[in-house]
Coordinates of C-alpha atoms and ligand atoms in Angstrom, one line a residue:
M24 CA 107.0 179.9 24.0
T25 CA 109.5 179.0 21.4
S26 CA 111.1 175.6 21.2
R27 CA 114.0 177.0 19.1
V28 CA 116.9 177.0 21.5
P29 CA 120.3 177.4 19.8
G30 CA 123.0 176.0 22.0
F31 CA 120.7 174.1 24.3
Y32 CA 123.2 171.2 24.3
K33 CA 125.9 173.5 25.6
L34 CA 124.0 174.2 28.9
S35 CA 124.4 172.1 32.0
P36 CA 121.6 169.7 33.0
E37 CA 120.6 172.1 35.8
Q38 CA 120.4 175.1 33.3
R39 CA 118.4 173.0 30.8
L40 CA 115.9 172.0 33.5
E41 CA 115.6 175.6 34.8
M42 CA 114.8 176.8 31.3
I43 CA 112.2 174.1 30.6
A44 CA 110.7 174.5 34.1
G45 CA 110.5 178.3 33.6
H46 CA 108.5 177.9 30.3
L47 CA 106.2 175.2 31.7
G48 CA 105.8 176.5 35.3
L49 CA 107.2 173.3 37.0
T50 CA 107.3 173.4 40.8
E51 CA 110.4 172.9 42.9
N52 CA 109.1 169.5 43.8
E53 CA 108.6 168.6 40.1
K54 CA 112.1 169.8 39.3
K55 CA 113.5 167.6 42.1
L56 CA 111.7 164.6 40.7
I57 CA 113.0 165.1 37.2
S58 CA 116.6 165.8 38.2
G59 CA 116.6 162.7 40.4
K60 CA 117.1 164.7 43.7
H61 CA 113.8 163.2 44.8
R62 CA 114.8 159.7 44.0
F63 CA 112.4 157.1 42.5
T64 CA 113.0 154.4 45.1
A65 CA 112.8 150.6 45.2
E66 CA 109.7 151.1 47.3
D67 CA 108.1 153.1 44.4
A68 CA 109.2 150.5 42.0
D69 CA 107.7 147.7 44.2
R70 CA 104.3 149.3 43.7
M71 CA 104.7 148.9 39.9
V72 CA 106.2 145.5 39.2
E73 CA 107.1 142.3 41.0
N74 CA 110.2 140.9 42.7
V75 CA 111.8 144.3 42.8
I76 CA 115.4 144.7 44.0
G77 CA 116.1 148.2 42.7
C78 CA 115.8 150.6 39.8
L79 CA 117.6 151.1 36.5
P80 CA 117.8 154.9 35.8
V81 CA 117.6 155.7 32.1
P82 CA 118.7 159.2 30.9
L83 CA 115.9 161.6 30.2
G84 CA 116.7 164.4 27.7
V85 CA 114.6 167.0 25.9
A86 CA 114.6 167.5 22.2
V87 CA 114.2 171.1 21.1
N88 CA 113.2 172.9 17.9
F89 CA 109.9 171.0 17.5
R90 CA 106.7 172.6 16.2
V91 CA 103.8 170.2 15.9
D92 CA 100.4 171.3 14.5
G93 CA 101.4 174.9 15.0
E94 CA 102.6 174.5 18.6
D95 CA 106.2 174.8 19.8
L96 CA 107.1 171.9 22.1
F97 CA 109.9 170.5 24.2
I98 CA 110.0 166.7 23.8
P99 CA 111.1 164.5 26.7
M100 CA 112.9 161.5 25.5
A101 CA 114.2 158.6 27.6
T102 CA 116.9 156.6 26.0
E103 CA 120.3 155.0 26.7
E104 CA 121.5 155.6 23.1
P105 CA 123.8 158.6 22.4
S106 CA 123.0 160.8 19.4
V107 CA 119.2 160.1 19.4
I108 CA 118.1 163.3 21.2
A109 CA 120.7 165.4 19.4
A110 CA 119.6 164.0 16.0
A111 CA 115.9 164.7 16.7
S112 CA 116.6 168.3 17.7
H113 CA 118.9 168.8 14.7
A114 CA 116.3 167.4 12.3
A115 CA 113.5 169.5 13.7
K116 CA 115.5 172.7 12.9
F117 CA 115.2 171.9 9.2
T118 CA 111.4 172.1 9.3
Y119 CA 110.8 174.7 12.0
D120 CA 110.3 177.6 9.7
T121 CA 108.2 175.6 7.2
N122 CA 105.7 175.3 10.0
G123 CA 107.0 172.0 11.5
F124 CA 105.0 168.9 11.5
S125 CA 101.3 168.5 10.6
T126 CA 99.5 165.4 11.9
S127 CA 96.2 163.5 11.6
Y128 CA 94.7 160.7 13.6
S129 CA 92.3 157.9 12.6
G130 CA 90.8 157.7 16.1
S131 CA 91.5 155.5 19.1
I132 CA 89.9 152.3 18.2
M133 CA 91.6 149.1 19.5
R134 CA 90.8 145.5 18.5
G135 CA 90.1 142.9 21.1
Q136 CA 90.3 139.4 19.6
I137 CA 88.0 136.5 20.7
Q138 CA 89.1 133.1 19.2
V139 CA 86.3 130.5 19.0
T140 CA 87.2 126.8 18.2
N141 CA 85.4 123.5 17.9
L142 CA 82.7 124.8 15.6
K143 CA 80.7 122.5 13.4
N144 CA 79.7 125.3 11.0
P145 CA 82.1 128.2 11.3
Y146 CA 80.4 130.3 8.6
A147 CA 77.0 129.9 10.3
A148 CA 78.7 130.8 13.7
M149 CA 80.1 133.9 12.1
A150 CA 76.7 134.9 10.8
K151 CA 75.1 134.3 14.2
V152 CA 77.7 136.6 15.9
Y153 CA 76.7 139.4 13.5
E154 CA 73.0 138.8 14.2
N155 CA 73.7 139.3 17.9
K156 CA 76.1 142.1 17.5
E157 CA 74.1 144.7 19.5
D158 CA 73.7 142.4 22.5
I159 CA 77.5 141.6 22.6
L160 CA 78.4 145.3 22.4
E161 CA 75.9 146.2 25.1
L162 CA 77.3 143.5 27.4
C163 CA 80.9 144.8 26.7
N164 CA 79.9 148.4 27.4
K165 CA 78.4 147.4 30.8
M166 CA 82.0 146.5 31.9
D167 CA 83.3 150.1 31.6
Q168 CA 80.7 152.7 32.2
T169 CA 83.4 155.4 32.8
L170 CA 84.8 154.9 29.3
V171 CA 81.3 154.9 27.8
S172 CA 80.5 158.2 29.7
F173 CA 83.6 159.8 27.9
G174 CA 82.2 158.7 24.5
G175 CA 84.3 155.5 24.3
G176 CA 83.5 151.8 24.6
A177 CA 82.7 148.9 22.2
K178 CA 81.5 150.5 19.0
D179 CA 81.4 147.6 16.5
L180 CA 82.7 144.2 15.8
D181 CA 83.9 142.2 12.8
V182 CA 84.3 138.5 12.4
Q183 CA 86.7 136.4 10.4
V184 CA 86.9 132.7 9.7
I185 CA 90.5 131.7 9.9
Q186 CA 91.9 128.4 8.6
G187 CA 94.3 126.9 11.3
S188 CA 96.3 123.8 10.7
S189 CA 93.7 121.6 12.3
E190 CA 90.4 123.4 12.0
K191 CA 88.5 126.5 10.8
M192 CA 88.0 128.9 13.6
V193 CA 86.1 132.1 14.1
V194 CA 87.9 135.2 15.4
I195 CA 85.7 138.1 16.5
H196 CA 87.3 141.5 16.7
L197 CA 85.7 143.8 19.2
L198 CA 86.3 147.4 18.0
I199 CA 86.6 149.5 21.1
D200 CA 87.2 153.2 21.4
T201 CA 89.6 153.6 24.3
K202 CA 89.8 157.4 24.0
D203 CA 92.8 158.7 26.1
A204 CA 93.9 155.4 27.5
M205 CA 96.2 152.9 25.8
G206 CA 93.3 150.6 26.4
A207 CA 94.7 147.2 27.1
N208 CA 92.7 146.8 30.3
A209 CA 89.4 148.0 28.9
V210 CA 89.8 145.8 25.8
N211 CA 90.8 142.6 27.7
T212 CA 88.1 143.1 30.3
M213 CA 85.4 143.4 27.6
A214 CA 86.8 140.5 25.6
E215 CA 86.7 138.2 28.6
A216 CA 83.3 139.4 29.7
A217 CA 81.8 138.5 26.3
T218 CA 83.0 134.8 26.5
P219 CA 79.8 133.1 27.9
M220 CA 77.6 135.0 25.4
V221 CA 79.8 134.2 22.5
E222 CA 80.0 130.5 23.4
K223 CA 76.2 130.4 23.7
I224 CA 75.7 132.1 20.3
T225 CA 78.3 130.1 18.4
G226 CA 78.1 126.7 20.2
G227 CA 81.9 126.7 20.2
N228 CA 84.7 127.1 22.8
V229 CA 86.3 130.5 23.4
V230 CA 90.0 130.2 23.6
L231 CA 92.0 133.4 23.5
R232 CA 90.5 136.8 24.5
I233 CA 93.1 139.5 24.2
L234 CA 93.8 142.8 22.6
S235 CA 95.7 142.9 19.2
N236 CA 98.8 145.1 19.1
L237 CA 98.3 145.5 15.4
A238 CA 96.5 148.8 16.1
D239 CA 95.6 149.5 12.5
K240 CA 92.5 151.5 13.6
R241 CA 94.7 153.8 15.7
L242 CA 96.9 155.2 12.9
V243 CA 98.8 158.5 13.0
R244 CA 100.1 160.3 10.0
A245 CA 102.7 163.1 10.3
R246 CA 104.1 165.2 7.4
A247 CA 106.8 167.9 7.2
T248 CA 108.7 169.8 4.6
F249 CA 112.5 169.8 5.4
H250 CA 114.9 172.3 3.9
N251 CA 117.5 170.8 1.7
P252 CA 120.2 169.7 4.2
F253 CA 123.0 169.3 1.5
Q254 CA 123.6 172.9 0.4
G255 CA 123.0 172.1 -3.2
D256 CA 124.9 168.9 -3.3
E257 CA 122.8 166.9 -5.8
T258 CA 124.7 163.7 -5.2
K259 CA 123.8 163.6 -1.6
M260 CA 120.2 164.6 -2.3
A261 CA 120.0 161.7 -4.7
T262 CA 121.6 159.3 -2.2
F263 CA 119.0 160.4 0.4
L264 CA 116.1 159.5 -1.9
S265 CA 117.8 156.3 -3.2
A266 CA 118.2 155.2 0.5
C267 CA 114.4 155.6 0.9
E268 CA 113.7 153.6 -2.2
L269 CA 115.8 150.8 -0.9
A270 CA 113.9 150.9 2.5
V271 CA 110.6 150.5 0.7
A272 CA 111.9 147.7 -1.6
D273 CA 114.2 145.7 0.7
P274 CA 113.3 144.3 4.2
Y275 CA 116.9 144.1 5.3
R276 CA 117.3 147.9 4.9
A277 CA 113.7 148.5 6.0
A278 CA 114.4 146.9 9.4
T279 CA 117.3 149.3 10.1
H280 CA 115.4 152.3 8.6
N281 CA 112.5 151.5 10.9
K282 CA 114.8 150.9 13.9
G283 CA 116.1 154.4 13.5
I284 CA 112.5 155.7 13.5
M285 CA 111.7 153.7 16.6
N286 CA 114.8 155.2 18.3
G287 CA 112.8 158.4 18.6
I288 CA 109.4 156.9 19.0
S289 CA 110.3 154.5 21.8
A290 CA 112.2 157.2 23.6
V291 CA 109.1 159.4 23.9
V292 CA 106.9 156.4 24.6
L293 CA 109.2 155.4 27.5
A294 CA 109.4 158.9 28.8
T295 CA 105.7 159.1 29.0
G296 CA 105.3 155.7 30.7
N297 CA 103.6 154.1 27.7
D298 CA 104.2 150.5 26.6
T299 CA 107.3 150.4 24.4
R300 CA 106.8 146.7 23.4
A301 CA 103.2 147.3 22.3
I302 CA 104.3 150.2 20.1
E303 CA 107.2 148.3 18.7
A304 CA 105.1 145.2 18.0
G305 CA 102.4 147.3 16.3
A306 CA 104.8 149.3 14.2
H307 CA 106.7 146.3 12.8
A308 CA 103.4 144.3 12.2
Y309 CA 102.0 147.4 10.4
A310 CA 105.2 147.6 8.3
S311 CA 104.4 144.1 7.1
V312 CA 100.7 144.4 6.3
S313 CA 101.2 144.5 2.6
G314 CA 102.8 141.0 2.9
R315 CA 106.3 142.4 2.6
Y316 CA 108.1 144.3 5.4
Q317 CA 108.5 147.9 4.3
A318 CA 109.6 151.4 5.5
L319 CA 107.2 153.3 7.7
T320 CA 108.1 156.6 6.1
Q321 CA 108.1 158.0 2.5
W322 CA 110.2 160.8 1.2
E323 CA 109.6 162.9 -1.9
R324 CA 111.4 165.8 -3.5
E325 CA 109.5 169.1 -3.2
G326 CA 111.3 171.7 -5.2
D327 CA 114.6 172.1 -3.4
S328 CA 113.2 170.6 -0.2
L329 CA 112.3 167.1 1.1
S330 CA 108.7 166.2 2.0
G331 CA 108.6 163.4 4.5
T332 CA 105.5 161.4 5.7
I333 CA 105.1 158.7 8.3
E334 CA 102.1 156.4 8.9
I335 CA 102.2 154.3 12.0
P336 CA 99.8 152.7 14.6
L337 CA 100.4 154.4 18.0
A338 CA 98.4 153.0 20.9
V339 CA 99.5 155.5 23.5
G340 CA 97.6 157.1 26.2
L341 CA 97.7 159.7 29.0
I342 CA 95.7 157.8 31.5
G343 CA 96.2 154.4 33.1
G344 CA 99.3 152.3 34.0
A345 CA 102.7 153.9 34.4
T346 CA 101.6 157.1 32.5
Q347 CA 100.2 158.1 35.9
S348 CA 101.8 155.9 38.5
H349 CA 105.3 156.9 37.5
P350 CA 105.9 160.5 38.7
V351 CA 108.5 161.3 36.1
A352 CA 106.3 159.9 33.3
K353 CA 103.5 162.1 34.4
L354 CA 105.8 165.1 34.3
S355 CA 106.9 164.2 30.8
A356 CA 103.3 164.5 29.7
K357 CA 103.2 167.9 31.4
I358 CA 106.3 169.0 29.5
L359 CA 104.7 167.9 26.3
R360 CA 101.5 169.8 27.1
A361 CA 99.6 167.0 25.5
K362 CA 96.0 166.9 26.6
T363 CA 94.7 164.0 24.6
A364 CA 96.1 160.6 23.3
E365 CA 95.6 162.1 19.8
Q366 CA 98.0 165.0 20.5
L367 CA 100.5 162.7 22.1
A368 CA 100.4 160.3 19.2
G369 CA 100.9 163.1 16.7
I370 CA 103.9 164.4 18.6
I371 CA 105.4 160.9 18.8
A372 CA 104.9 160.2 15.1
S373 CA 106.6 163.6 14.3
V374 CA 109.6 162.6 16.4
G375 CA 109.8 159.4 14.4
L376 CA 109.9 161.3 11.2
A377 CA 112.5 163.7 12.4
Q378 CA 114.7 160.8 13.6
N379 CA 114.4 159.2 10.2
F380 CA 115.4 162.5 8.4
A381 CA 118.4 162.8 10.7
A382 CA 119.6 159.3 10.0
L383 CA 119.1 159.5 6.3
K384 CA 120.9 162.9 6.2
A385 CA 123.9 161.5 8.0
L386 CA 123.9 158.3 5.9
A387 CA 123.8 160.3 2.7
G388 CA 126.5 162.7 3.9
D389 CA 129.5 161.8 6.1
G390 CA 128.0 158.6 7.5
I391 CA 126.7 158.3 11.1
Q392 CA 129.9 157.6 12.9
K393 CA 131.4 161.1 12.7
G394 CA 128.6 162.8 14.7
H395 CA 128.1 159.7 16.9
M396 CA 131.8 159.6 17.9
K397 CA 131.8 163.3 18.8
L398 CA 128.9 162.7 21.2
H399 CA 130.5 159.5 22.5
A400 CA 133.7 161.6 23.2
R401 CA 131.6 164.1 25.2
N402 CA 130.2 161.3 27.4
M403 CA 133.6 159.7 27.8
A404 CA 135.2 163.1 28.6
S405 CA 132.9 163.7 31.5
M406 CA 133.3 160.0 32.6
A407 CA 137.1 160.4 32.5
G408 CA 136.9 163.4 34.8
A409 CA 137.2 166.4 32.3
K410 CA 136.2 169.7 33.8
T411 CA 133.1 171.3 32.2
N412 CA 135.3 174.0 30.5
Q413 CA 137.6 171.2 29.0
I414 CA 134.9 169.1 27.4
D415 CA 134.7 171.0 24.0
D416 CA 138.5 170.9 23.7
V417 CA 138.6 167.2 24.5
V418 CA 136.0 166.5 21.8
R419 CA 137.8 168.7 19.3
I420 CA 141.2 167.0 19.9
A421 CA 139.7 163.5 19.9
S422 CA 138.0 164.1 16.5
E423 CA 141.1 165.8 15.0
Q424 CA 143.2 162.7 16.1
G425 CA 140.4 160.2 15.3
K426 CA 141.0 158.7 18.8
Y427 CA 138.0 157.9 20.9
G428 CA 139.1 155.1 23.3
F429 CA 138.7 155.7 27.0
D430 CA 142.5 155.8 27.5
D431 CA 142.9 158.2 24.6
I432 CA 140.4 160.6 26.2
K433 CA 142.2 160.3 29.5
E434 CA 145.5 161.2 27.8
I435 CA 143.9 164.2 26.2
I436 CA 142.5 165.4 29.5
Q437 CA 145.9 164.9 31.1
S438 CA 147.7 167.0 28.4
L439 CA 145.1 169.8 28.8
N440 CA 145.6 169.7 32.6
E441 CA 149.4 170.0 32.1
E442 CA 148.9 173.0 29.8
E443 CA 146.8 174.8 32.4
Ligands
LIG28 C1 121.1 153.6 14.6 O1 120.6 153.4 16.0 C2 119.9 153.9 13.7 C3 120.3 154.0 12.2 O2 121.0 152.8 11.8 C4 119.0 154.2 11.4 C5 119.2 154.1 9.9 O3 120.1 153.4 9.4 O4 118.3 154.6 9.2 C6 121.3 155.1 11.9

């Protein structure tokens, strides 16, 4: 299977789905679910969240041209923002024949925090927790025998004394390997179960018991070499690299630089039914671990090419929660052909890196508005009733005239209709 599909964007949604379904062997029923012909109903939604009155459909697209760890992939992305899926597909083209993205994973260890207060001797309490480590871990592992049978479970703990504004407290971090699950349920269950034992050992009061979204033991790194996108224009190349320097040095720019990365990451996270807020919280907290908020990517010149790297915590899974209860999210995982949380995380990090390349390429070149407005005009043209064979002409005329308002687009369609 090749993910290189020139002109994918020119196909109709039905043709795109047919092509993807053909490659991945999707059934008629699966195609109906993705295309919305089998609707996800309020009754389905009612099984997922509370007080349901309906559903908010979000567009689901597929990014093409991706090769991750030697495998060609179609990447499902759920987003309301125009340009994001086009930009990811465009960026991936620049690294397809340099073997795409290579990834590595630190493992799927999550932290569960247990906060202990009212301690007479916090440092002695900390030492006692370490003395009883094996008993605490054993108790935690009794809570999830299935996870343990897959090689996961509570593996270790570390303890910190933290100075609050009124007292010194002890915070225990349970280090739990959640394998192919995001892990919030397993972690929170274990942290709660350990409470009586921890209170007995420390003599204090356990307050919070909850997973930390700063998943710094679940890091993914992705790397790729991108062909020079500027056809020898050294000024643009220098601008690209200078923009990266600014994102490392300046939190105001870093926030936008990282927002662009998260445009891609959150879209795949949402498409696969993972927790977008957990991923966003973890990413931004990790961007600040040095004490200063920084860019999540680094770019270096490699001969005439650009070498990009990303390092980001990604607590994503393929089992549990909406990853399985939402039928379309389940199909997104099928399209991705990811068998493990590790593979899924590697793919998501690669999309983040691609998204960042596309944004920096546009910013160092013509700016982002030119491409963005063209896509905007495409959407408006179909909303304003353009026929499929008119859309390219509407976009061309709108960009020639620099007119993108809804009324402008309607006028262009009218003049095309009159010419026919
Ligand atoms: C817009 O959604 C994202 C960008 O602002 C990212 C960036 O500036 O790097 C284009």
